[in-house]
Each structure stands twice: as C-alpha cells, then as structure tokens.
Amino acid sequence: MREKLHALQSEALEMIERVTKLDDLKGIRVKFLGKKGPITEVMRGLGQLSPEERPLMGQLVNEVREKIQAVMEEKQAALEAKQLEEQLASEQIDVTLPGRTVPVGSIHPLTRTIQTIEDIFIGLGFEVAEGPEVEMDHYNFEMLNLPKEHPARDMQDSFYITEETLLRTHTSPVQVRTLLAKAGQVPVKIICPGKVYRRDDDDATHSHQFTQIEGLVVDEGIRMSDLKGILLEFAKEMFGADQKIRLRPSFFPFTEPSTEVDISCMICKGEGCRVCKETGWIEILGAGMVHPNVLRGAGYDPERYTGFAFGMGVERVAMLKHGVEDIRNFYTNDLRFLRQFSHL
Ligand code: PHE
C-alpha cells in the first residue's frame, strides 16, 4: 500500500508538471483527489488495517494528498498568472498610435456665411428675427406698400400657392411681422436671415431659391447716414478694413429714398477687373429709408419715427468672399466643392 501511494504521488506530480492548461489541471484534480479517485479509495480501505498500521497509513495518505494539493495549487497560480499575462499582451494598446479619424461633415458655406453676417450685426446691437417661408400676400407685398396690381410686383416673380399665399419672395415680410409684434415700441433693430423664392430661370447667378438677410432699424431720429455707417462697418468686417461703399439711387416700393449699395471690388481693389466689369465696384445690396406707408401700416407714426432697411443675397456675398463663380454650386452638394469650406 505504501508503494502504491508513492507511485500515485509521483504519477500525479508528473502529470501536474506537464500540464499547460487550467482545464486539464481540473481533470487531474478529479482523477486523483475526486470522490471516486484512488486516494479516496485508499482512505476508505484504512478501516481494514490493523490498529497499529492504521494511524501510520492514515498519516501517509494525508501527506500524499496534501502534497498533490499543494503542487496543484502552485501550478494553478502559475497557469493563471501566465494566462493573465497573455491576455494583457494580446490586449495591449499602443497609446502612441494616431487615433482613427471619424468622418464628420462640415458646416455648409451658406450657413457659415449667414453665421458670419449674423455675428457682425449682433456685434452692432442687432437681434435676429425669423418668419415663415410660406407667407401671406398681405405681408409679402401689401403691407410693404405693394398693393395688388402694383407694377413693381413684377420685380419679384412669385410662386403662388393660393391667391393669398405664396413662397415669400424676400425676407421683408419679417420686418412687417416684427414691427406689428413690437406694437409701436422702439428701438427696433433686427436682421432676418432666411430662404426666399422667385420664379427665375436657374443659371450661374440666378436661383429660384436663394438666401437673403434683411436688416431693419426703426427709432426716433434714424437717418440715411446711420444706414451708410452701418453698411460701411459691415463691408469692412466682411471683406476687409480697406473697403469703401457707394450708394446709387434706386427704387423699392417699401423704401423712400431707395438706394443700391456697391462695395469696392475686393478682387482688383478698385482697379477694374472681370468680376467688377471694369468698374471697380460691385453691387451687393438694396436699401433705403423705410417708406412712411410701411411704418404707418405697422402702427408707427412716420412723423415721429424713421428707419432704414436693407436686404442682401447671402449667396452673392459668399460668392464674392470665396471666389465662387456659379451659384448652383451651393445647391448641388458636390463634396469636392463643400470640402473646400470645411476649415471655415
Ligand atoms: N427686399 C428687397 C429685395 O428683395 C431688398 C431690400 C430690402 C431693399 C430692404 C430695400 C430695403 O429685393
């Protein structure tokens, strides 16, 4: 029995020695120390031994079992450590590798231009107002001193939805809506950005849908020189500190007097080039002093209050600023075009 135990011990230790996987070690534990294993069997047989031999053999069995157990635990710890090491090695992160870039979109050049223009006017104390794109004839025309059959309605060919509603042809109706909402209070100092629609044939400089930013200031004592000062400041902030502006007489039914505003050509600096058609000047917006009929209609006494308004095309500003030659580029969404503005 003694030899048998010694043989069992060396067999077990040898197997443990060779084992490389934790699962196999478990198998060995069951095989040698399990309820049906040889050690248990020897222990069960102890009862049949003589009283002198029994404690000696009992002690030996315990020693063998403890030895196997101890070696097994050691091996288990070693295998677990090895496994952890392997896991750590395989999951190692190289923190010096550059990260994977996630493709993200960029702000559309028109949106960016609107934001830039808004920032400039907010800096000058203006607030941003918005209004509906499906507008009533009443606000789009009538309240702006353009009664039905007024010939100047032809200046803005319109998409009518019903007889009384249309896609707004300019953002001027937001002026009327704002004045009405203010109910006679001053100062009014707003800009209104938004999409507008006209029945134009699309070409390099026309689009049936485009973007306008309109401005309106109403208070006591507002003069044409205020309009000029604000627009000069805008031109400088938008296109550079050496910008000049020039006012030319014009006509809009909702302003009197009305003016067309040119800025000095930012490409040739006034020398004359293809973009400014050799004039040194580029037209960028329409403006004027708010017509007394418009003020009166919106509840402001034109004897007491005066105001100026202006309206510009955002596409035109963006084209001049970035040298874009075809307005349709803003709408066809060719990524090669859009990506050129991703840094803005
Ligand atoms: N609403 C005019 C247009 O779309 C522009 C404008 C606005 C002119 C305000 C004068 C004053 O053509």
Coordinates of N, CA, C and O and ligand atoms in Angstrom, one line a residue, residues 144 155-156 169-172 175 196 198 210 212-215 252 254-255 258-259 285-288 308-312, ligand 1:
L144 N -46.1 96.1 -47.5 CA -44.8 96.7 -47.9 C -45.1 97.7 -49.0 O -44.2 98.0 -49.8
M155 N -41.1 93.0 -60.2 CA -39.7 92.9 -59.9 C -39.4 91.5 -59.2 O -38.3 91.1 -59.2
Q156 N -40.4 90.9 -58.6 CA -40.2 89.7 -57.9 C -41.3 88.7 -58.4 O -42.3 88.6 -57.8
T169 N -41.0 86.1 -51.4 CA -40.0 86.5 -52.4 C -38.9 87.2 -51.8 O -37.9 87.5 -52.5
H170 N -39.0 87.6 -50.6 CA -37.9 88.3 -49.9 C -38.2 88.1 -48.4 O -39.2 87.6 -48.0
T171 N -37.2 88.5 -47.5 CA -37.4 88.4 -46.1 C -38.1 89.7 -45.5 O -38.2 89.7 -44.3
S172 N -38.4 90.6 -46.4 CA -39.0 91.8 -45.9 C -40.3 91.6 -45.1 O -40.6 92.4 -44.2
Q175 N -39.9 91.9 -41.5 CA -39.9 93.3 -40.9 C -41.3 93.7 -40.5 O -41.5 94.2 -39.4
V196 N -35.6 82.5 -49.6 CA -36.7 83.2 -50.4 C -36.8 82.5 -51.8 O -35.8 81.8 -52.2
R198 N -38.1 82.8 -56.0 CA -38.5 83.7 -57.1 C -38.6 82.8 -58.4 O -37.7 81.9 -58.5
F210 N -33.1 81.1 -53.0 CA -31.8 81.6 -52.5 C -32.0 82.2 -51.1 O -33.1 82.0 -50.5
Q212 N -31.6 85.3 -48.2 CA -31.5 86.7 -48.0 C -31.2 87.0 -46.5 O -31.6 86.3 -45.7
I213 N -30.5 88.1 -46.3 CA -30.5 88.7 -45.0 C -31.0 90.1 -45.1 O -30.4 90.9 -45.9
E214 N -32.0 90.4 -44.4 CA -32.6 91.7 -44.4 C -32.4 92.4 -43.1 O -32.4 91.8 -42.0
G215 N -32.2 93.7 -43.1 CA -32.0 94.4 -41.8 C -33.0 95.5 -41.7 O -33.5 96.1 -42.7
F252 N -37.4 101.0 -54.5 CA -38.1 99.9 -53.9 C -39.4 100.5 -53.4 O -39.3 101.6 -52.8
F254 N -41.0 99.9 -50.8 CA -41.1 99.9 -49.4 C -40.1 100.8 -48.8 O -40.0 101.0 -47.5
T255 N -39.3 101.5 -49.6 CA -38.3 102.5 -49.0 C -38.4 103.7 -49.9 O -38.6 103.7 -51.1
S258 N -34.7 105.2 -52.0 CA -34.1 103.9 -52.1 C -32.7 104.0 -52.7 O -32.5 104.9 -53.5
T259 N -31.9 103.0 -52.4 CA -30.6 103.0 -52.9 C -30.0 101.6 -53.2 O -30.5 100.6 -52.5
L285 N -26.2 95.1 -52.3 CA -27.5 95.1 -51.6 C -28.3 96.3 -52.0 O -27.9 97.3 -52.5
G286 N -29.6 96.1 -51.7 CA -30.6 97.2 -51.8 C -31.0 97.7 -50.5 O -30.9 97.0 -49.5
A287 N -31.3 99.0 -50.4 CA -31.5 99.6 -49.1 C -32.4 100.9 -49.3 O -32.7 101.3 -50.4
G288 N -32.7 101.5 -48.1 CA -33.4 102.7 -48.2 C -34.0 103.1 -46.9 O -33.9 102.3 -45.9
F308 N -34.4 102.7 -41.3 CA -33.8 102.2 -42.6 C -33.9 100.7 -42.7 O -34.1 100.0 -41.7
A309 N -33.8 100.3 -43.9 CA -33.9 98.8 -44.2 C -32.9 98.5 -45.3 O -32.6 99.3 -46.1
F310 N -32.4 97.3 -45.3 CA -31.5 96.8 -46.3 C -31.7 95.3 -46.5 O -32.2 94.6 -45.6
G311 N -31.4 94.9 -47.7 CA -31.5 93.4 -48.0 C -30.4 93.0 -48.9 O -30.1 93.6 -49.9
M312 N -29.8 91.8 -48.5 CA -28.7 91.3 -49.3 C -28.9 89.8 -49.6 O -29.5 89.1 -48.8
Ligands
PHE1 N1 -36.5 93.2 -50.3 C1 -35.6 93.8 -51.3 C2 -35.4 92.7 -52.4 O1 -35.6 91.5 -52.1 C3 -34.3 94.2 -50.8 C4 -34.5 95.4 -49.9 C5 -34.7 95.2 -48.6 C6 -34.4 96.7 -50.4 C7 -34.9 96.3 -47.8 C8 -34.6 97.7 -49.6 C9 -34.8 97.5 -48.3 O2 -35.1 93.0 -53.5

